[in-house]
Amino acid sequence: MRFADRPEAGRRLGARLEALRGPDVVVLGLPRGGVPVAAEVADALDAPLDVCLVRKLGVPYQPELAMGAIGEDGVRVLNADVLRGTGVRDDELARVEERERRVLAERAERYRGECPSVPLTGRTAVVVDDGVATGSTARVACRVARARGAARIVLAVPVAPRDVARRLGGDADDVVCLETPWDFAAVGQFYDDFTQTEDAEVTACLRRARRRRPNPGPSGHDAERDVTVPTGAAREVTVPAGAVRLGGSLTVPEGATGVIAFAHGSGSSRHSPRNRHVAEGLHRAGLGTLLFDLLTDAEARDRDNVFDIPLLAARLLAATHWLRAEPATSGLALGYFGASTGAAAALWAAPEGHPAAVVSRGGRPDLAGPRLPEVTAPTLLIVGGADPLVLDLNRDARSRLRCENRLETVPGATHLFEEPGTLERVTELARDWFTDHLAPAHV
């Protein structure tokens, strides 16, 4: 059996897996090549789609030789034979793992942006790749899914060696493979088109899946909507930024003492429910908010723009100038609230925008590295206690800040502050920081 391309292989695989269709199924694609296959499987099963991220741990002086692999949630698989044979020391292994975990975090942010991962607790995780060769990546992916609480794991691939079930049966509850040829040498030999999958295709598959079906939890609730977002008297506005116009939502409570411009994170928009949740808390404290899109729809389709911090900062500065000219906010002190890459944009813009204060939620201040020493606005960095990589990045960035600053860790919170009570704590910290540092503007 040969496959025309990955989508065609996914459609065939989806048909084989039809019996799994049900409300508790989640499909996990292995980037990059596994995601186009997984997208078709998710369509066939009417299931949510997510990525399962893993990284090989290469021997320091022979990186193509894997001494293990890592995945999200701290999962690590080591090859004891390779470690013994190469004599890799613990400190060398630790350095490689630290580097690869940073890449893992960046990939998660690139692919998912502000969208949360799909909950797996108590559910059936269908782990999909475009094929299996050695099985090391698939093994780690299954263990990642198990660590995230999946009750049952099905590894599903179009093609693999004949002993795939024996090799991986200890990590997957079921192994489904369309073809296990005797002459297997490499996955690509069974595809007419095995062109490398690019990041843009991965993110496009995930966006289509989210549009087709929001990410429901086991009870059928939309995971992104689990955050309760009170509504307020918002006014839709247009923010000019050079040749483009950016949509926004401006809320100014009666008697407002300041206004906060929100810079959202990668893959998100002014409709981010988490930023809206924080904004509502600021409204109750008498602060206005501007939530606006940093990119046009066309620009957002190019993932490079999402990580173009100078571009995002320029858009935030355009919003700053607009707020200072807007009659409803012209006399108010101004603050910046940034999430993820939006926090880097806020810190990049701060030396020129002169906000009265900056707050970062789960931010990437390291991406504003060259500008950090120039920031004069009092800056609060809020990081989840269960987000160790981003916590390290914030600690390092804080050491380069010369302004008044503080790092607050929210215990038990992961990168998106999905855990009960954690987003409320972010709101309290941001509210207190802004009300302590914002005074009537004299600009």
Coordinates of C-alpha atoms in Angstrom, one line a residue:
M1 CA 0.0 0.0 0.0
R2 CA 1.3 3.4 -0.9
F3 CA -0.1 6.8 0.1
A4 CA -0.4 9.8 -2.2
D5 CA 0.4 12.2 0.6
R6 CA -0.1 12.7 4.4
P7 CA -3.7 14.0 4.2
E8 CA -4.7 10.9 2.1
A9 CA -3.0 8.6 4.6
G10 CA -4.9 10.4 7.4
R11 CA -8.2 9.9 5.7
R12 CA -7.5 6.1 5.3
L13 CA -6.4 6.0 8.9
G14 CA -9.5 7.9 10.1
A15 CA -11.7 5.3 8.4
R16 CA -9.9 2.5 10.2
L17 CA -10.4 4.2 13.5
E18 CA -14.1 5.0 13.1
A19 CA -15.0 2.7 16.0
L20 CA -13.2 5.0 18.4
R21 CA -15.6 7.9 17.7
G22 CA -17.0 9.4 20.9
P23 CA -17.0 12.5 23.1
D24 CA -14.0 11.5 25.2
V25 CA -11.5 11.1 22.2
V26 CA -8.6 13.6 21.6
V27 CA -6.3 13.3 18.6
L28 CA -2.7 14.3 19.1
G29 CA -0.4 14.9 16.1
L30 CA 3.4 14.7 16.3
P31 CA 4.8 17.8 14.6
R32 CA 5.5 18.3 12.1
G33 CA 4.7 15.5 9.6
G34 CA 2.2 13.8 11.9
V35 CA -0.1 16.8 12.2
P36 CA -1.6 16.8 8.6
V37 CA -2.3 13.1 9.1
A38 CA -3.8 13.7 12.6
A39 CA -6.0 16.6 11.2
E40 CA -7.8 14.1 8.9
V41 CA -8.2 11.6 11.7
A42 CA -9.7 14.3 13.9
D43 CA -12.1 15.2 11.2
A44 CA -13.1 11.6 10.7
L45 CA -13.7 11.1 14.5
D46 CA -15.2 14.6 15.0
A47 CA -12.6 15.0 17.8
P48 CA -10.5 17.9 18.9
L49 CA -6.9 18.1 17.6
D50 CA -3.8 19.1 19.5
V51 CA -0.1 18.6 19.1
C52 CA 2.1 16.3 21.2
L53 CA 5.6 17.8 21.4
V54 CA 8.7 15.8 21.8
R55 CA 12.4 16.5 21.3
K56 CA 15.4 14.1 20.7
L57 CA 18.3 14.3 23.2
G58 CA 21.3 14.0 20.9
V59 CA 24.8 12.9 22.1
P60 CA 26.8 16.2 22.5
Y61 CA 29.5 15.3 20.0
Q62 CA 27.2 13.2 17.8
P63 CA 23.8 14.9 17.9
E64 CA 22.2 12.6 15.3
L65 CA 22.6 9.7 17.8
A66 CA 19.8 9.8 20.3
M67 CA 20.6 9.2 24.0
G68 CA 16.9 9.8 24.8
A69 CA 14.0 12.1 24.2
I70 CA 11.9 14.5 26.2
G71 CA 8.3 15.6 26.0
E72 CA 5.9 18.1 27.7
D73 CA 5.1 17.9 31.4
G74 CA 8.7 16.9 32.3
V75 CA 8.6 13.5 30.5
R76 CA 12.0 12.0 29.7
V77 CA 13.0 8.7 28.2
L78 CA 16.7 7.7 28.2
N79 CA 18.6 5.1 26.3
A80 CA 20.8 3.5 28.9
D81 CA 22.9 1.6 26.3
V82 CA 23.8 4.7 24.4
L83 CA 24.6 6.6 27.6
R84 CA 26.9 3.8 28.7
G85 CA 28.5 3.4 25.3
T86 CA 29.2 7.1 24.7
G87 CA 30.2 7.9 28.3
V88 CA 28.0 11.1 28.4
R89 CA 28.2 12.6 31.9
D90 CA 25.2 13.8 33.9
D91 CA 26.2 17.4 33.5
E92 CA 26.4 17.0 29.7
L93 CA 23.0 15.3 29.6
A94 CA 21.6 18.1 31.8
R95 CA 22.9 20.8 29.4
V96 CA 21.4 19.1 26.3
E97 CA 18.1 18.6 28.1
E98 CA 17.9 22.2 29.2
R99 CA 18.5 23.4 25.6
E100 CA 15.9 21.1 24.2
R101 CA 13.4 22.0 26.8
R102 CA 13.7 25.6 25.8
V103 CA 13.1 24.6 22.2
L104 CA 10.1 22.5 23.3
A105 CA 8.6 25.6 25.1
E106 CA 9.1 27.8 22.0
R107 CA 7.5 25.2 19.8
A108 CA 4.5 25.0 22.1
E109 CA 4.1 28.7 22.0
R110 CA 4.6 28.9 18.2
Y111 CA 2.0 26.2 17.5
R112 CA -0.6 26.9 20.2
G113 CA -0.1 30.5 21.0
E114 CA -2.5 31.6 23.7
C115 CA -4.8 28.6 23.1
P116 CA -4.7 26.1 25.9
S117 CA -3.7 22.5 25.4
V118 CA -6.7 20.1 25.1
P119 CA -7.4 18.4 28.5
L120 CA -6.5 14.7 28.4
T121 CA -7.5 13.6 32.0
G122 CA -9.7 10.5 31.8
R123 CA -9.9 10.6 28.0
T124 CA -8.7 8.4 25.1
A125 CA -5.7 9.9 23.4
V126 CA -5.1 8.9 19.8
V127 CA -1.4 9.6 19.1
V128 CA -0.8 10.0 15.3
D129 CA 2.4 10.3 13.3
D130 CA 3.0 9.9 9.5
G131 CA 4.8 6.6 10.3
V132 CA 7.1 4.9 12.8
A133 CA 10.7 4.0 12.1
T134 CA 12.7 3.5 15.3
G135 CA 9.7 4.3 17.6
S136 CA 11.5 6.4 20.1
T137 CA 9.5 9.6 19.3
A138 CA 6.2 7.7 19.4
R139 CA 7.2 6.1 22.7
V140 CA 7.8 9.4 24.3
A141 CA 4.6 10.9 22.9
C142 CA 2.6 8.0 24.5
R143 CA 4.3 8.7 27.8
V144 CA 3.5 12.4 27.5
A145 CA -0.1 11.6 27.0
R146 CA -0.1 9.2 29.9
A147 CA 1.5 11.8 32.1
R148 CA -1.2 14.3 31.2
G149 CA -3.8 11.9 32.5
A150 CA -5.1 10.0 29.5
A151 CA -7.0 6.9 30.5
R152 CA -6.4 5.1 27.2
I153 CA -3.7 5.6 24.6
V154 CA -4.0 4.5 20.9
L155 CA -1.0 4.9 18.7
A156 CA -2.1 5.2 15.1
V157 CA 0.1 5.4 12.1
P158 CA -0.2 4.7 8.4
V159 CA 3.0 2.6 8.1
A160 CA 5.6 1.0 10.4
P161 CA 7.9 -2.0 10.7
R162 CA 6.2 -5.4 11.3
D163 CA 7.3 -5.5 15.0
V164 CA 5.8 -2.1 15.9
A165 CA 3.2 -3.6 18.2
R166 CA 5.8 -5.6 20.1
R167 CA 8.1 -2.6 20.4
L168 CA 5.5 0.0 21.5
G169 CA 2.8 -2.1 23.1
G170 CA 4.2 -1.4 26.5
D171 CA 3.6 2.4 26.1
A172 CA 0.3 2.3 24.1
D173 CA -2.8 0.4 25.0
D174 CA -3.5 -0.2 21.4
V175 CA -1.4 0.1 18.2
V176 CA -3.2 0.6 14.9
C177 CA -1.2 0.5 11.7
L178 CA -2.5 0.3 8.1
E179 CA 0.6 -1.2 6.6
T180 CA 3.5 -3.2 8.1
P181 CA 5.6 -4.2 5.0
W182 CA 8.4 -6.7 5.1
D183 CA 10.6 -4.4 3.0
F184 CA 10.3 -1.4 5.4
A185 CA 13.4 0.8 5.3
A186 CA 12.0 4.3 5.9
V187 CA 8.6 6.0 6.3
G188 CA 9.1 8.1 3.2
Q189 CA 9.4 5.2 0.8
F190 CA 5.6 4.5 1.1
Y191 CA 4.5 8.1 0.2
D192 CA 4.4 9.5 -3.3
D193 CA 4.7 13.0 -1.8
F194 CA 6.7 13.1 1.4
T195 CA 7.6 16.8 1.2
Q196 CA 8.7 18.3 4.6
T197 CA 5.8 19.8 6.5
E198 CA 6.4 23.4 7.5
D199 CA 5.4 25.2 10.7
A200 CA 2.8 27.2 8.7
E201 CA 1.0 24.0 7.7
V202 CA 1.0 22.8 11.3
T203 CA -0.6 26.0 12.7
A204 CA -3.1 26.0 9.8
C205 CA -4.2 22.5 10.7
L206 CA -4.7 23.5 14.3
R207 CA -6.6 26.7 13.4
R208 CA -9.0 24.7 11.1
A209 CA -9.6 22.2 13.8
R210 CA -10.4 24.9 16.3
R211 CA -12.8 26.6 13.9
R212 CA -14.5 23.2 13.2
R213 CA -14.8 22.2 16.8
P214 CA -13.8 24.1 19.9
N215 CA -11.7 22.1 22.4
P216 CA -14.3 20.4 24.6
G217 CA -13.3 18.7 27.9
P218 CA -14.7 15.3 28.8
S219 CA -18.0 16.8 29.9
G220 CA -18.5 18.6 26.6
H221 CA -17.6 22.0 27.8
D222 CA -15.4 24.3 25.8
A223 CA -12.0 24.4 27.6
E224 CA -11.2 27.9 26.4
R225 CA -14.5 29.0 27.7
D226 CA -14.1 27.5 31.2
V227 CA -12.9 31.0 32.2
T228 CA -15.9 33.1 33.2
V229 CA -15.7 36.5 31.6
P230 CA -18.0 39.1 32.9
T231 CA -19.1 41.6 30.3
G232 CA -18.7 45.3 30.5
A233 CA -19.7 48.4 28.6
A234 CA -17.1 48.2 25.9
R235 CA -16.9 50.3 22.8
E236 CA -15.5 48.9 19.5
V237 CA -12.8 51.2 18.2
T238 CA -10.3 51.3 15.3
V239 CA -6.6 52.0 16.1
P240 CA -4.6 53.5 13.2
A241 CA -1.1 52.1 12.9
G242 CA 0.7 53.4 9.8
A243 CA -0.9 51.9 6.8
V244 CA -3.1 49.4 8.7
R245 CA -6.2 49.8 11.0
L246 CA -6.4 47.5 14.0
G247 CA -9.7 46.5 15.7
G248 CA -10.0 47.2 19.4
S249 CA -12.4 47.2 22.4
L250 CA -12.2 50.2 24.7
T251 CA -13.8 50.3 28.1
V252 CA -13.6 53.3 30.4
P253 CA -15.5 53.1 33.7
E254 CA -17.0 56.3 35.1
G255 CA -14.3 58.1 37.1
A256 CA -11.5 56.0 35.7
T257 CA -8.1 56.8 37.1
G258 CA -6.0 55.2 34.4
V259 CA -6.2 53.1 31.3
I260 CA -4.3 49.9 30.5
A261 CA -3.3 48.8 26.9
F262 CA -3.2 45.1 26.5
A263 CA -0.7 43.4 24.3
H264 CA -1.9 39.8 23.7
G265 CA 0.3 36.8 23.3
S266 CA 1.1 34.8 20.2
G267 CA -1.8 33.2 18.4
S268 CA -4.3 35.3 20.4
S269 CA -6.3 38.4 19.8
R270 CA -8.4 41.1 21.5
H271 CA -10.9 38.4 22.2
S272 CA -8.6 36.4 24.5
P273 CA -10.8 35.3 27.4
R274 CA -7.9 35.4 29.8
N275 CA -7.1 39.0 29.0
R276 CA -10.8 39.9 29.1
H277 CA -11.0 38.3 32.6
V278 CA -8.1 40.4 33.8
A279 CA -9.6 43.5 32.2
E280 CA -12.9 43.1 34.0
G281 CA -11.0 42.9 37.3
L282 CA -9.3 46.2 36.4
H283 CA -12.6 47.8 35.5
R284 CA -13.9 47.0 39.0
A285 CA -10.8 48.9 40.3
G286 CA -11.7 52.0 38.3
L287 CA -9.2 51.4 35.5
G288 CA -10.0 51.6 31.8
T289 CA -8.7 49.0 29.2
L290 CA -7.9 48.8 25.6
L291 CA -7.8 45.3 24.1
F292 CA -6.8 45.4 20.5
D293 CA -5.3 43.3 17.7
L294 CA -1.6 43.8 17.2
L295 CA -1.8 42.2 13.7
T296 CA -4.3 42.2 10.9
D297 CA -5.9 38.9 10.0
A298 CA -3.6 38.7 6.9
E299 CA -0.5 39.4 9.0
A300 CA -1.4 36.9 11.7
R301 CA -1.4 34.1 9.1
D302 CA 2.3 34.5 8.8
R303 CA 3.7 33.0 12.1
D304 CA 6.9 35.0 11.7
N305 CA 4.9 38.2 12.4
V306 CA 3.7 36.7 15.7
F307 CA 7.3 36.6 16.9
D308 CA 8.4 39.9 15.4
I309 CA 8.7 41.8 18.6
P310 CA 9.8 45.2 17.1
L311 CA 6.7 45.1 14.9
L312 CA 4.4 44.2 17.8
A313 CA 6.0 47.0 19.9
A314 CA 5.4 49.5 17.1
R315 CA 1.7 48.6 17.1
L316 CA 1.5 49.0 20.9
L317 CA 3.2 52.5 20.5
A318 CA 0.6 53.4 17.9
A319 CA -2.1 52.4 20.4
T320 CA -0.3 54.5 23.0
H321 CA -0.5 57.6 20.8
W322 CA -4.1 56.9 20.0
L323 CA -5.1 56.6 23.7
R324 CA -3.3 59.9 24.5
A325 CA -5.3 61.6 21.8
E326 CA -8.6 59.9 22.4
P327 CA -11.0 62.3 24.3
A328 CA -12.1 59.5 26.7
T329 CA -8.6 58.6 27.8
S330 CA -6.3 61.6 27.0
G331 CA -6.0 62.7 30.6
L332 CA -5.5 59.3 32.1
A333 CA -2.3 57.6 33.3
L334 CA -1.3 54.8 31.0
G335 CA -0.1 51.2 31.7
Y336 CA 0.8 48.2 29.7
F337 CA -0.3 44.6 30.3
G338 CA 1.4 42.0 28.2
A339 CA 0.9 38.2 27.9
S340 CA 3.4 35.8 26.4
T341 CA 5.2 37.5 23.4
G342 CA 3.0 40.6 24.1
A343 CA 4.9 41.1 27.3
A344 CA 8.1 41.4 25.2
A345 CA 6.4 43.9 23.0
A346 CA 5.3 45.9 26.1
L347 CA 8.9 46.0 27.4
W348 CA 10.3 46.8 24.0
A349 CA 7.9 49.7 23.6
A350 CA 8.2 51.0 27.2
P351 CA 11.3 53.2 26.8
E352 CA 9.5 55.2 24.0
G353 CA 5.9 54.9 25.2
H354 CA 6.6 55.9 28.8
P355 CA 3.9 54.0 30.5
A356 CA 3.4 54.5 34.2
A357 CA 3.7 50.8 34.9
V358 CA 4.0 47.4 33.1
V359 CA 2.7 44.0 34.1
S360 CA 3.7 40.8 32.3
R361 CA 1.6 37.6 32.6
G362 CA 3.4 34.4 31.7
G363 CA 5.6 36.7 29.6
R364 CA 8.7 36.3 27.4
P365 CA 10.7 39.3 28.6
D366 CA 13.8 37.6 27.3
L367 CA 12.6 38.4 23.7
A368 CA 13.0 42.1 24.6
G369 CA 16.6 41.6 25.8
P370 CA 18.3 44.5 24.2
R371 CA 15.7 47.0 25.5
L372 CA 15.4 45.7 29.1
P373 CA 18.1 48.0 30.6
E374 CA 16.3 51.0 29.1
V375 CA 12.9 50.3 30.7
T376 CA 12.1 52.9 33.4
A377 CA 8.5 52.0 34.1
P378 CA 7.9 49.9 37.3
T379 CA 7.5 46.4 36.0
L380 CA 5.8 43.4 37.6
L381 CA 6.6 39.9 36.2
I382 CA 3.9 37.3 37.0
V383 CA 4.8 33.6 36.2
G384 CA 3.3 30.3 37.0
G385 CA 5.1 28.2 39.6
A386 CA 4.6 25.2 37.4
D387 CA 6.1 26.9 34.4
P388 CA 9.8 26.3 35.1
L389 CA 11.3 27.3 31.8
V390 CA 9.4 30.6 31.6
L391 CA 10.2 31.2 35.2
D392 CA 13.9 30.9 34.5
L393 CA 13.6 33.2 31.5
N394 CA 11.9 35.8 33.7
R395 CA 14.5 35.6 36.4
D396 CA 17.2 36.2 33.9
A397 CA 15.4 39.1 32.3
R398 CA 14.7 40.6 35.7
S399 CA 18.4 40.7 36.4
R400 CA 18.8 43.0 33.4
L401 CA 16.1 45.4 34.4
R402 CA 17.3 48.7 36.0
C403 CA 13.8 50.0 36.9
E404 CA 11.7 49.2 40.0
N405 CA 10.6 45.6 39.4
R406 CA 9.2 42.5 41.1
L407 CA 8.8 38.9 40.2
E408 CA 5.6 37.2 41.5
T409 CA 5.2 33.4 41.2
V410 CA 1.6 32.0 41.3
P411 CA 1.9 28.5 43.0
G412 CA 0.6 25.6 40.9
A413 CA 0.0 27.7 37.8
T414 CA 1.1 26.5 34.4
H415 CA 1.8 28.8 31.4
L416 CA -1.8 29.7 30.6
F417 CA -3.0 29.9 34.3
E418 CA -5.7 27.4 33.6
E419 CA -5.8 26.1 37.1
P420 CA -8.6 27.1 39.5
G421 CA -8.0 30.4 41.2
T422 CA -4.7 31.2 39.4
L423 CA -6.1 33.7 36.9
E424 CA -7.9 35.5 39.8
R425 CA -4.5 35.8 41.5
V426 CA -3.0 37.3 38.4
T427 CA -5.9 39.8 38.3
E428 CA -5.3 40.8 41.9
L429 CA -1.6 41.3 41.4
A430 CA -2.1 43.3 38.3
R431 CA -4.8 45.5 39.9
D432 CA -2.6 46.3 42.9
W433 CA 0.5 47.0 40.8
F434 CA -1.4 49.4 38.5
T435 CA -3.4 51.2 41.2
D436 CA -0.2 51.7 43.2
H437 CA 1.8 53.1 40.3
L438 CA -0.7 54.9 38.1
A439 CA -1.2 58.6 38.8
P440 CA -2.9 61.3 36.6
A441 CA -0.8 61.7 33.5
H442 CA 1.1 64.9 32.6
V443 CA 2.0 64.0 29.0

